[in-house]
């Protein structure tokens, strides 16, 4: 126990009728009688009271603490007369506080620090007429003549905040990371109709024109544009619920707001700040257990940048309603959420609403339609398993009835996991990776479950195994193959996001790029397997031949091959082509970087940091924890992982040759990908972002090639060769140092390419 300072004077506690007694010595002596770990607790003194006692009179914890001469409540008069410049200044400050709320700060530290906002909400208004700063009718008639502008703006602001808050609460988000929806017992005018608020805003704009003689033209225009911004925001929110409307028409309010905010920026200097109209004292009135916290207000320049991106994201997000096929939809969500800086929470939850509201995808499609469309592209072009006519067969012994029943079981089993992939990518980047680690466990179980359905369908369809020149490769198992492909993609994303989020240290990059190479190679091989069965199905459909080597007279007759079937098969083969090419690029590039980093470690250009409490085995277990329970692909053992990464039997010279070849192959692959059309790349409505992503990968591959060639030349100058390592193991004689790119400053966040810089002697 801390001893009291004998030099400090006793606390000065004086109040009429109160006699203070210093019990410090008695308390200290009583404590000495307690044995270590012993606790005395009064049954009437609860944990809540003990914590509350610690908070009392602590200005950091007790919002009721007053400094000398300070009043308990804010004494600002909301009926005071304001200059037009001051109204403009208050509105601009409210804009900044609104953006702070969108960025994740609570209302108690942002908008609820406004005296005018508080006056509107308390007492709670029952209708639009009561939503005023001054509730007394007689006093209201005497209020300043320009205050109606601020009132209309604040009412529109609160209603917009209500809609945003409700949308966020209805979708998947993480309050501790993204957004605070707590309204502290304030109702944000939720029961006042939008039509009444829009009418109030329009009337304010009309009344502003009638008093234009008392206000300069510049100020009048600035105030009018801010009221127009509130009207446009409410209209944008309202239209976003019309998912069946033309997406281009839904963009119009966002386009309007993007133009308005540019004008608002140029007019900001006309306003005059009124800092006394905002106070953290208002936190004392809120229903909150949180200690007092300072007001959070970004600068106007910063707020303008965020608003500009918010409105641009609102424009771009409406393109998601232009549905083409599921793979383009997934690419749209994936690439839209990967942009830097990441879209705000409101936009991310709006995207979820556009996608899945009321379990109707994009407002037009059932989940079954999306899943069946995806299956037809990936594994089942023209597959009888997804033939909708089978649903009408009611004879239980009919194979078609059995197929339809099993497919319905399959859809019910996969629907949630499938939609969760889209939801996951609507989260912040750290949460995306964490959630994917859980998702792959679900997909691993899903793969095992649907394999049983595959086997039942195999019997119902009387499927024959596929035999090729290399031997029998078995049955198609399309449903489990589909699940396995999605699981592999998610496993790759986990590793790649680890690079983006700087999860791995420099000396771990070689190992993790080797594991990414392992996953991508598995995906490419699996894509090749799916392609073999797709080609068999195509040949059967085209020629009516289950086996081209058998006499056509003995072949069963298949339905007529139509142009629609040709398109479906060609779409599937195009998807497999781009998937396998993407997997090959990832495989080659990861292999090249693995060899490069291994060579850099051998030459002591990348050194492991001191880790007194860590071992290679523990670190391997930590990095591979998300994949430990996955059945397929099997997780390499630590010894296999170490040997594959370090490649002890390969010389440094050969290692750099392998790196050069692999990076060169990746570069050629990315060049081919970058030339693909929107249809070939399955990037409808997001092709520009897709091409930019591929070109960033291409730039990273070119930079990696430069790094490899630089290291090769330095190695050879120092006397190294295929059979000679000389003293390069000590890192001497190379004249190079490694500079790792800062987060977000490289060519691509998933490809961390080191820069080799000559050392100046």
XYZ file of C-alpha atoms in Angstrom:
761
model
C 0.000 0.000 0.000
C 1.234 3.492 -0.838
C 2.126 5.463 2.293
C 0.552 8.924 2.651
C 2.947 11.791 2.102
C 3.602 13.276 5.590
C 4.383 16.649 4.004
C 1.075 16.978 2.164
C -1.581 18.928 4.047
C -4.888 17.264 4.867
C -7.679 17.932 2.385
C -9.593 21.129 3.012
C -13.175 19.914 3.385
C -15.495 22.560 4.699
C -19.204 23.043 4.335
C -21.876 24.393 6.702
C -23.304 21.496 8.682
C -20.523 19.052 7.754
C -17.836 17.922 10.203
C -14.931 16.223 8.438
C -12.753 13.675 10.249
C -9.429 12.493 8.846
C -9.456 8.662 9.009
C -6.265 8.089 7.032
C -4.206 6.774 9.996
C -7.016 4.560 11.283
C -7.560 3.151 7.806
C -3.837 2.461 7.303
C -3.543 0.644 10.638
C -6.676 -1.408 9.939
C -5.330 -2.506 6.575
C -2.197 -3.900 8.236
C -4.334 -6.476 10.063
C -5.404 -8.033 6.746
C -3.473 -10.979 5.362
C -2.334 -10.851 1.702
C -5.236 -11.558 -0.638
C -7.899 -11.024 2.027
C -10.813 -8.793 1.033
C -13.473 -7.210 3.223
C -16.665 -6.194 1.443
C -19.789 -4.628 2.810
C -22.811 -6.428 1.361
C -24.509 -3.075 0.768
C -21.506 -1.594 -1.058
C -21.810 -3.036 -4.591
C -19.329 -3.126 -7.437
C -21.265 -0.347 -9.172
C -20.922 1.874 -6.102
C -17.225 1.117 -5.713
C -16.494 2.012 -9.341
C -18.692 5.091 -9.053
C -16.779 6.133 -5.956
C -13.534 6.010 -7.889
C -15.049 8.300 -10.536
C -16.389 10.964 -8.198
C -14.559 14.291 -8.502
C -12.165 12.931 -11.123
C -12.519 15.301 -14.103
C -11.542 12.501 -16.473
C -14.362 10.271 -15.223
C -16.947 12.510 -13.549
C -18.848 14.737 -15.991
C -20.306 16.677 -13.045
C -16.994 18.092 -11.855
C -17.008 21.869 -12.168
C -14.030 24.174 -12.136
C -14.247 27.342 -10.088
C -16.822 29.697 -11.575
C -18.112 27.119 -14.083
C -21.846 26.502 -14.475
C -23.340 23.025 -14.664
C -25.382 23.607 -17.838
C -24.505 25.342 -21.052
C -25.791 28.908 -20.876
C -25.737 29.652 -24.593
C -28.976 31.301 -25.750
C -30.354 29.627 -28.888
C -32.686 32.581 -29.458
C -29.828 35.031 -29.840
C -29.513 37.002 -33.038
C -26.974 35.593 -35.499
C -25.232 37.246 -38.395
C -25.624 35.460 -41.772
C -21.888 34.749 -41.648
C -22.302 33.110 -38.241
C -25.130 30.873 -39.481
C -22.867 29.821 -42.341
C -20.025 29.138 -39.894
C -22.251 26.991 -37.639
C -23.531 24.984 -40.622
C -19.977 24.326 -41.850
C -18.965 23.188 -38.367
C -21.974 20.848 -38.315
C -20.760 19.443 -41.649
C -17.389 18.659 -40.082
C -19.016 17.030 -37.043
C -21.314 14.990 -39.293
C -18.289 13.623 -41.124
C -16.583 12.823 -37.801
C -19.624 10.678 -36.966
C -19.393 8.906 -40.331
C -15.726 8.218 -39.562
C -16.711 6.268 -36.442
C -16.789 8.752 -33.548
C -19.901 8.738 -31.315
C -22.632 11.355 -31.578
C -21.793 12.501 -28.039
C -18.436 13.796 -29.292
C -19.708 15.147 -32.599
C -23.180 16.412 -33.488
C -24.581 16.210 -29.976
C -22.119 18.878 -28.837
C -24.210 21.431 -30.774
C -26.486 23.547 -28.599
C -28.868 23.975 -31.520
C -29.107 20.231 -32.175
C -29.841 19.605 -28.493
C -32.529 22.317 -28.446
C -34.259 20.628 -31.396
C -34.329 17.176 -29.795
C -35.168 17.982 -26.151
C -37.951 17.961 -25.302
C -38.811 15.476 -28.036
C -40.861 17.164 -30.796
C -44.115 15.442 -31.762
C -44.407 17.098 -35.162
C -42.547 19.354 -37.547
C -43.910 22.525 -35.935
C -42.455 21.562 -32.555
C -39.052 20.815 -34.102
C -37.733 24.274 -33.318
C -35.065 25.816 -31.128
C -37.706 27.817 -29.247
C -40.800 25.887 -28.168
C -42.815 28.772 -26.754
C -45.077 30.095 -29.520
C -44.981 33.704 -28.347
C -41.199 33.710 -28.021
C -40.885 32.006 -31.392
C -42.543 34.968 -33.085
C -39.800 37.205 -31.731
C -36.890 34.986 -32.769
C -34.246 36.349 -35.176
C -35.489 36.381 -38.740
C -32.622 34.313 -40.220
C -32.721 31.526 -37.635
C -35.188 29.589 -39.819
C -32.272 28.693 -42.131
C -30.296 27.023 -39.362
C -33.434 25.299 -38.060
C -34.274 23.793 -41.458
C -30.670 22.665 -41.967
C -30.499 21.003 -38.527
C -33.835 19.228 -39.019
C -32.690 17.834 -42.391
C -29.361 16.829 -40.870
C -30.966 14.910 -37.988
C -33.346 13.054 -40.304
C -30.463 12.023 -42.563
C -28.541 10.817 -39.502
C -31.568 8.761 -38.446
C -31.728 6.996 -41.825
C -27.980 6.365 -41.887
C -28.054 5.011 -38.332
C -30.941 2.652 -39.061
C -29.329 1.351 -42.242
C -26.066 0.611 -40.443
C -27.881 -1.202 -37.626
C -29.780 -3.372 -40.107
C -26.610 -4.672 -41.774
C -23.436 -6.432 -40.641
C -20.918 -4.080 -39.042
C -18.635 -4.017 -35.981
C -19.395 -1.193 -33.574
C -16.078 -1.352 -31.763
C -14.231 -0.960 -35.071
C -16.439 0.864 -37.541
C -19.345 2.920 -36.303
C -21.188 3.958 -33.109
C -24.979 3.734 -33.460
C -25.781 4.774 -29.870
C -28.152 7.780 -29.875
C -28.082 8.305 -26.066
C -31.904 8.386 -25.748
C -32.195 10.970 -28.503
C -34.688 10.014 -31.214
C -33.259 11.860 -34.236
C -36.755 12.986 -35.318
C -37.609 9.456 -36.444
C -41.395 9.957 -36.229
C -41.471 13.179 -38.281
C -42.266 12.350 -41.941
C -39.633 12.996 -44.582
C -42.190 14.867 -46.658
C -42.641 17.422 -43.856
C -38.890 17.893 -43.553
C -38.439 18.303 -47.305
C -41.256 20.860 -47.305
C -39.520 22.739 -44.470
C -36.222 22.778 -46.393
C -37.897 23.985 -49.584
C -39.781 26.695 -47.661
C -36.504 27.808 -46.059
C -34.929 28.153 -49.510
C -37.937 30.157 -50.696
C -37.919 32.398 -47.596
C -34.192 32.938 -47.995
C -34.826 34.479 -51.394
C -37.386 36.881 -49.901
C -34.857 38.221 -47.380
C -32.011 38.398 -49.903
C -31.949 42.173 -49.576
C -30.724 41.805 -45.986
C -28.041 39.251 -46.893
C -25.186 39.603 -49.344
C -25.537 37.602 -52.545
C -22.501 35.413 -51.779
C -23.759 34.479 -48.308
C -27.304 33.917 -49.583
C -26.048 31.584 -52.320
C -23.828 29.711 -49.849
C -26.720 29.133 -47.419
C -29.016 28.042 -50.244
C -26.493 25.458 -51.487
C -26.195 23.966 -48.019
C -29.966 23.584 -47.760
C -29.945 22.016 -51.223
C -27.286 19.557 -50.029
C -29.599 18.387 -47.232
C -32.474 17.907 -49.678
C -30.233 15.927 -52.056
C -28.932 13.715 -49.230
C -32.458 12.794 -48.147
C -33.420 12.084 -51.753
C -30.350 9.889 -52.254
C -31.261 7.850 -49.164
C -34.865 7.542 -50.315
C -33.961 6.441 -53.842
C -31.445 3.847 -52.632
C -34.383 1.673 -51.559
C -35.668 1.482 -55.147
C -33.420 -1.352 -56.283
C -35.569 -2.143 -59.321
C -35.186 1.361 -60.739
C -32.679 2.353 -63.406
C -29.283 2.496 -61.615
C -28.278 5.609 -63.560
C -31.312 7.476 -62.223
C -30.369 6.473 -58.660
C -27.002 8.166 -59.165
C -28.450 11.617 -59.790
C -28.645 12.869 -56.152
C -25.081 11.635 -55.550
C -23.864 13.437 -58.672
C -25.662 16.563 -57.491
C -24.079 16.361 -54.024
C -20.630 15.840 -55.517
C -21.016 19.110 -57.434
C -22.547 20.956 -54.460
C -19.709 20.062 -52.104
C -17.203 21.596 -54.542
C -19.080 24.901 -54.410
C -19.409 24.646 -50.617
C -15.638 24.322 -50.328
C -15.059 27.576 -52.209
C -17.596 29.400 -49.996
C -16.243 28.175 -46.649
C -14.134 31.289 -46.096
C -17.314 33.428 -46.059
C -18.457 31.920 -42.765
C -17.643 33.086 -39.253
C -17.124 30.389 -36.577
C -19.262 30.462 -33.433
C -17.358 28.143 -31.057
C -19.646 28.936 -28.102
C -22.522 27.226 -29.966
C -20.808 23.870 -29.284
C -20.036 22.462 -25.862
C -19.070 19.141 -24.297
C -21.200 20.095 -21.276
C -24.159 18.721 -23.224
C -22.760 15.218 -22.624
C -24.073 15.543 -19.058
C -27.629 15.402 -20.369
C -27.131 12.239 -22.444
C -28.139 8.748 -21.305
C -24.599 7.419 -21.190
C -22.273 5.632 -18.795
C -19.234 6.923 -20.656
C -16.923 9.443 -19.001
C -16.722 12.934 -20.502
C -14.798 13.053 -23.742
C -13.543 15.923 -25.903
C -15.287 17.042 -29.058
C -13.934 15.520 -32.282
C -13.928 17.836 -35.256
C -11.894 17.242 -38.427
C -10.741 20.296 -40.350
C -12.995 21.555 -43.123
C -10.430 20.541 -45.760
C -10.291 17.019 -44.366
C -14.092 16.836 -44.137
C -14.421 18.048 -47.726
C -12.130 15.236 -48.928
C -14.180 12.632 -47.056
C -17.483 14.002 -48.359
C -16.130 14.070 -51.906
C -15.147 10.396 -51.659
C -18.450 9.538 -49.968
C -20.462 11.027 -52.812
C -18.237 9.466 -55.497
C -18.597 6.075 -53.799
C -22.354 6.626 -53.775
C -22.261 7.178 -57.535
C -20.095 4.117 -58.178
C -22.004 1.788 -55.872
C -25.198 1.998 -57.916
C -23.490 0.087 -60.730
C -23.815 -3.047 -58.606
C -27.484 -3.149 -59.644
C -26.437 -3.714 -63.277
C -26.280 -7.459 -62.807
C -24.495 -9.551 -65.424
C -23.491 -12.781 -63.653
C -22.296 -13.821 -60.152
C -18.568 -13.753 -60.885
C -18.735 -10.140 -62.075
C -20.824 -9.333 -59.001
C -18.171 -10.835 -56.726
C -15.416 -8.962 -58.564
C -17.392 -5.722 -58.205
C -17.756 -6.103 -54.427
C -14.169 -7.314 -54.004
C -12.577 -4.504 -56.018
C -14.904 -1.761 -54.758
C -14.088 -2.548 -51.125
C -10.360 -2.838 -51.858
C -10.050 0.796 -53.004
C -7.893 3.139 -50.948
C -9.019 4.759 -48.763
C -11.699 2.189 -48.048
C -15.320 3.393 -48.418
C -17.023 4.676 -45.267
C -19.260 2.434 -43.177
C -22.439 3.994 -44.573
C -21.418 3.099 -48.121
C -20.389 -0.419 -47.103
C -23.703 -1.067 -45.366
C -25.586 0.517 -48.270
C -23.867 -1.981 -50.554
C -25.051 -4.821 -48.300
C -28.582 -3.432 -48.450
C -28.503 -3.211 -52.247
C -27.219 -6.770 -52.425
C -29.347 -8.671 -49.909
C -32.194 -6.568 -48.520
C -35.146 -8.822 -47.626
C -33.104 -11.751 -48.991
C -33.761 -10.661 -52.572
C -30.468 -10.222 -54.420
C -30.220 -6.801 -56.081
C -33.985 -6.422 -55.714
C -34.703 -8.779 -58.633
C -33.156 -12.206 -58.136
C -33.729 -15.081 -55.748
C -30.774 -16.675 -54.013
C -31.486 -19.825 -56.006
C -31.120 -17.945 -59.292
C -27.730 -16.555 -58.259
C -26.379 -19.883 -56.998
C -27.599 -21.787 -60.071
C -26.128 -19.134 -62.365
C -22.800 -19.434 -60.540
C -22.861 -23.229 -60.803
C -23.573 -23.023 -64.545
C -20.513 -20.814 -65.031
C -18.062 -22.658 -62.792
C -18.858 -26.385 -62.963
C -22.252 -27.155 -64.520
C -22.809 -25.531 -67.914
C -26.138 -26.856 -69.198
C -26.193 -29.206 -66.204
C -29.348 -31.226 -65.687
C -28.874 -30.744 -61.926
C -29.968 -27.114 -62.263
C -32.720 -27.687 -64.824
C -35.769 -25.821 -63.408
C -38.213 -28.140 -65.228
C -37.248 -30.941 -62.826
C -39.047 -29.079 -60.026
C -42.409 -29.973 -61.580
C -41.825 -33.728 -61.495
C -43.784 -35.151 -58.549
C -43.232 -38.906 -58.971
C -40.851 -39.898 -56.134
C -39.285 -42.743 -58.121
C -38.465 -40.481 -61.069
C -34.747 -39.634 -61.212
C -35.593 -36.024 -62.067
C -37.627 -35.660 -58.875
C -34.731 -37.086 -56.847
C -32.272 -34.711 -58.527
C -34.479 -31.684 -57.809
C -34.890 -32.747 -54.164
C -31.158 -33.192 -53.614
C -30.372 -29.868 -55.305
C -32.826 -28.096 -53.012
C -31.012 -29.604 -50.016
C -27.746 -28.393 -51.522
C -29.014 -24.827 -52.024
C -30.307 -24.605 -48.474
C -26.961 -25.840 -47.187
C -24.786 -23.439 -49.195
C -26.933 -20.285 -49.361
C -25.703 -18.665 -46.151
C -22.039 -19.529 -46.726
C -22.238 -18.255 -50.299
C -23.841 -14.912 -49.411
C -21.448 -14.490 -46.493
C -18.553 -14.141 -48.946
C -20.148 -10.951 -50.280
C -20.948 -9.733 -46.759
C -17.411 -10.383 -45.556
C -15.921 -8.126 -48.207
C -18.218 -5.305 -47.052
C -16.264 -5.077 -43.775
C -13.050 -3.246 -42.936
C -9.921 -4.954 -44.244
C -8.739 -6.336 -40.887
C -12.178 -7.780 -40.221
C -12.286 -9.279 -43.730
C -9.220 -11.384 -43.009
C -10.389 -12.428 -39.548
C -13.812 -13.448 -40.833
C -12.370 -15.349 -43.781
C -10.394 -17.438 -41.282
C -13.734 -18.586 -39.827
C -15.398 -18.859 -43.219
C -12.966 -21.440 -44.584
C -13.853 -23.737 -41.677
C -17.495 -23.556 -42.773
C -16.589 -24.173 -46.399
C -14.445 -27.151 -45.444
C -17.425 -28.761 -43.700
C -19.640 -27.685 -46.591
C -17.389 -29.428 -49.086
C -17.655 -32.709 -47.147
C -21.447 -32.388 -46.847
C -22.106 -31.654 -50.510
C -19.836 -34.497 -51.590
C -22.483 -36.836 -50.180
C -25.097 -35.034 -52.288
C -22.782 -35.405 -55.292
C -22.643 -39.159 -54.769
C -26.445 -39.418 -54.597
C -26.768 -37.345 -57.775
C -24.121 -39.501 -59.412
C -26.391 -42.531 -58.981
C -29.510 -40.669 -60.123
C -27.719 -39.407 -63.254
C -26.020 -42.747 -63.949
C -22.741 -40.850 -64.413
C -19.730 -42.659 -65.820
C -16.179 -41.900 -64.618
C -13.926 -39.906 -66.912
C -10.928 -41.741 -68.317
C -8.165 -39.921 -70.162
C -4.782 -40.900 -71.570
C -3.114 -40.355 -68.193
C -5.587 -42.685 -66.515
C -8.909 -42.661 -64.725
C -9.591 -39.385 -62.868
C -12.925 -40.458 -61.432
C -16.284 -38.762 -61.193
C -16.956 -35.072 -61.670
C -18.409 -34.321 -58.194
C -19.407 -30.853 -59.459
C -20.954 -29.500 -56.266
C -18.020 -30.364 -54.012
C -15.621 -29.179 -56.743
C -17.445 -25.836 -56.735
C -17.166 -25.606 -52.935
C -13.486 -26.609 -53.030
C -12.687 -23.894 -55.577
C -14.311 -21.209 -53.407
C -12.493 -22.517 -50.348
C -9.146 -22.333 -52.142
C -9.821 -18.741 -53.226
C -10.620 -17.741 -49.659
C -7.454 -19.407 -48.362
C -5.423 -17.422 -50.890
C -7.190 -14.202 -49.863
C -6.272 -14.824 -46.215
C -2.573 -15.092 -47.064
C -2.678 -12.141 -49.467
C -4.474 -9.931 -46.960
C -1.756 -10.873 -44.497
C 0.735 -9.125 -46.797
C -1.567 -6.117 -47.186
C -2.084 -5.769 -43.424
C 1.604 -6.290 -42.577
C 0.927 -9.421 -40.554
C 4.216 -11.018 -41.614
C 7.712 -9.743 -40.877
C 10.383 -9.477 -43.565
C 12.073 -12.784 -42.730
C 8.696 -14.595 -42.908
C 7.843 -13.415 -46.420
C 9.715 -16.249 -48.166
C 7.725 -18.883 -46.289
C 4.337 -17.235 -46.732
C 4.933 -16.654 -50.447
C 5.820 -20.333 -50.749
C 2.521 -21.265 -49.072
C 0.637 -18.887 -51.386
C 2.384 -20.598 -54.309
C 1.245 -23.962 -52.907
C -2.398 -22.813 -52.701
C -2.411 -21.180 -56.143
C -0.852 -24.268 -57.728
C -3.577 -26.397 -56.115
C -6.256 -24.040 -57.489
C -4.766 -24.206 -60.979
C -4.729 -28.019 -60.871
C -8.291 -28.092 -59.605
C -9.355 -25.724 -62.388
C -7.761 -28.093 -64.897
C -9.750 -30.996 -63.426
C -13.023 -29.061 -63.726
C -12.131 -28.160 -67.309
C -11.690 -31.847 -68.210
C -15.258 -32.635 -67.156
C -16.598 -29.485 -68.817
C -14.982 -30.526 -72.115
C -16.517 -34.013 -71.806
C -19.923 -32.467 -71.222
C -19.408 -30.123 -74.185
C -18.494 -32.987 -76.517
C -21.529 -34.953 -75.395
C -23.786 -31.968 -75.984
C -22.280 -31.099 -79.367
C -22.079 -34.546 -80.932
C -24.464 -36.593 -78.818
C -21.532 -38.840 -77.973
C -20.714 -40.006 -74.515
C -17.546 -41.508 -75.994
C -16.254 -40.489 -79.440
C -14.538 -43.880 -79.832
C -17.817 -45.831 -79.696
C -20.012 -46.499 -82.723
C -22.512 -43.610 -83.046
C -25.338 -46.124 -83.545
C -24.792 -47.330 -80.008
C -24.828 -43.840 -78.497
C -27.767 -42.447 -76.575
C -29.486 -39.451 -78.111
C -29.102 -36.166 -76.223
C -31.262 -33.022 -76.490
C -30.647 -30.716 -79.424
C -27.531 -28.570 -79.197
C -28.596 -24.929 -79.485
C -26.835 -21.572 -79.717
C -27.879 -20.858 -76.128
C -26.100 -24.007 -74.946
C -23.023 -23.051 -76.959
C -22.930 -19.663 -75.226
C -23.267 -21.296 -71.815
C -20.393 -23.695 -72.477
C -18.198 -20.955 -73.916
C -18.894 -18.772 -70.863
C -17.868 -21.610 -68.556
C -14.671 -22.301 -70.495
C -13.860 -18.579 -70.536
C -14.257 -18.464 -66.764
C -12.008 -21.502 -66.291
C -9.425 -19.892 -68.587
C -9.254 -16.641 -66.622
C -9.304 -18.521 -63.308
C -6.457 -20.819 -64.298
C -4.447 -17.931 -65.753
C -4.944 -15.901 -62.582
C -3.911 -18.914 -60.474
C -0.838 -19.459 -62.675
C 0.209 -15.803 -62.315
C -0.188 -15.979 -58.541
C 1.680 -19.282 -58.438
C 4.599 -18.003 -60.555
C 4.896 -14.606 -58.866
C 4.735 -16.103 -55.373
C 7.346 -18.688 -56.337
C 9.625 -15.961 -57.694
C 9.339 -13.813 -54.564
C 9.893 -16.864 -52.351
C 13.180 -17.604 -54.166
C 14.196 -13.929 -54.054
C 13.609 -13.559 -50.306
C 15.324 -16.881 -49.598
C 18.384 -15.645 -51.523
C 18.317 -12.331 -49.635
C 18.249 -14.218 -46.334
C 21.150 -16.429 -47.400
C 23.160 -13.327 -48.252
C 22.247 -11.680 -44.931
C 20.539 -8.809 -46.699
C 17.302 -9.647 -44.855
C 18.011 -10.509 -41.245
C 15.538 -11.938 -38.732
C 14.900 -9.699 -35.699
C 15.816 -10.936 -32.236
C 12.989 -13.040 -30.827
C 13.923 -14.220 -27.322
C 10.479 -15.737 -26.709
C 9.781 -17.161 -30.160
C 10.865 -20.149 -32.191
C 10.398 -21.025 -35.852
C 8.017 -23.829 -34.875
C 5.809 -21.573 -32.754
C 5.721 -18.951 -35.476
C 4.777 -21.580 -38.075
C 1.943 -22.803 -35.838
C 0.704 -19.224 -35.459
C 0.752 -18.410 -39.187
C -0.888 -21.689 -40.147
C -3.500 -21.687 -37.387
C -6.380 -20.711 -39.758
C -5.538 -23.681 -42.015
C -4.757 -26.306 -39.372
C -8.172 -27.992 -39.419
C -8.671 -27.832 -43.192
C -8.793 -31.314 -44.734
C -7.964 -30.330 -48.319
C -5.476 -29.157 -49.376
C -3.450 -30.828 -46.624
C -1.316 -28.517 -44.520
C 2.415 -29.144 -45.017
C 4.306 -30.186 -41.915
C 6.810 -27.767 -40.417
C 9.706 -29.787 -41.862
C 8.140 -29.796 -45.345
C 7.426 -26.080 -45.101
C 10.978 -25.286 -43.957
C 12.634 -27.421 -46.618
C 10.436 -26.019 -49.418
C 11.143 -22.446 -48.313
C 14.901 -22.664 -47.680
C 15.619 -25.094 -50.575
C 18.974 -26.148 -49.066
C 19.844 -28.371 -52.032
C 19.632 -25.425 -54.479
C 22.519 -23.008 -54.884
C 21.957 -19.267 -54.576
C 22.836 -18.867 -58.247
C 20.172 -21.389 -59.313
C 17.695 -19.871 -56.854
C 18.021 -16.506 -58.563
C 17.645 -18.159 -61.965
C 14.396 -19.780 -60.794
C 13.216 -16.425 -59.449
C 14.012 -14.735 -62.767
C 12.092 -17.364 -64.733
C 9.071 -17.373 -62.382
C 8.759 -13.585 -62.239
C 9.090 -13.425 -66.023
C 6.289 -15.967 -66.412
C 4.076 -13.979 -64.043
C 4.767 -10.803 -66.016
C 3.667 -12.436 -69.266
C 0.550 -13.793 -67.575
C -0.436 -10.383 -66.214
C 0.133 -8.851 -69.638
C -2.305 -11.378 -71.092
C -4.843 -10.725 -68.346
C -4.629 -6.954 -68.781
C -5.665 -7.300 -72.450
C -8.847 -9.228 -71.667
C -12.210 -7.663 -72.387
C -14.900 -7.098 -69.788
C -16.689 -10.303 -70.796
C -13.506 -12.403 -70.843
C -12.429 -11.142 -67.425
C -15.902 -11.441 -65.816
C -15.582 -7.849 -64.624
C -18.843 -6.288 -65.808
C -19.372 -2.786 -64.354
C -15.965 -2.867 -62.687
C -13.605 -3.488 -65.603
C -11.586 -0.296 -65.092
C -10.844 -1.249 -61.495
C -10.071 -4.824 -62.546
C -7.603 -3.703 -65.218
C -5.953 -1.270 -62.785
C -5.539 -4.082 -60.256
C -3.932 -6.337 -62.883
C -1.651 -3.544 -64.095
C -0.536 -2.869 -60.525
C 0.356 -6.556 -60.274
C 2.216 -6.242 -63.591
C 4.183 -3.243 -62.267
C 5.058 -5.234 -59.152
C 6.241 -8.137 -61.324
C 8.435 -5.794 -63.381
C 9.900 -4.322 -60.177
C 10.564 -7.848 -58.884
C 12.370 -8.666 -62.128
C 14.567 -5.595 -61.657
C 15.350 -6.630 -58.075
C 16.273 -10.170 -59.140
C 18.545 -8.987 -61.959
C 20.195 -6.430 -59.642
C 20.955 -9.148 -57.101
C 22.186 -11.502 -59.827
C 24.690 -8.951 -61.137
C 25.930 -8.119 -57.646
C 26.249 -11.826 -56.852
C 28.268 -12.501 -59.983
C 30.475 -9.421 -59.466
C 31.291 -10.722 -56.022
C 32.485 -14.005 -57.546
C 29.410 -16.119 -57.011
C 28.378 -18.801 -59.484
C 26.346 -21.992 -59.726
C 29.052 -23.898 -57.873
C 30.608 -21.178 -55.779
C 29.083 -19.353 -52.814
C 32.372 -17.836 -51.570
C 31.969 -15.414 -48.664
C 28.583 -14.171 -49.740
C 26.947 -16.012 -46.893
C 28.199 -13.187 -44.699
C 26.670 -10.563 -46.993
C 30.056 -9.039 -47.815
C 31.077 -7.658 -51.140
C 27.607 -7.144 -52.621
C 27.430 -3.407 -52.013
C 23.637 -3.519 -51.648
C 21.038 -2.878 -48.999
C 17.360 -3.826 -48.965
C 14.617 -1.241 -48.583
C 11.153 -2.622 -47.877
C 8.218 -0.580 -49.234
C 6.013 1.169 -46.696
C 2.462 -0.048 -46.302
C 0.336 1.179 -49.202
C 3.368 2.676 -50.988
C 4.277 -0.338 -53.130
C 2.934 -1.155 -56.564
C 0.452 -3.637 -55.094
C -0.400 -4.348 -51.468
C -0.306 -8.125 -51.992
C 3.102 -8.225 -53.666
C 5.819 -6.892 -51.386
C 8.772 -6.314 -53.689
C 12.049 -5.288 -52.023
C 14.125 -2.488 -53.477
C 17.862 -3.175 -53.730
C 19.814 0.039 -53.335
C 23.598 0.385 -53.883
C 25.538 1.324 -50.767
C 27.585 4.469 -51.167
C 31.125 3.850 -50.039
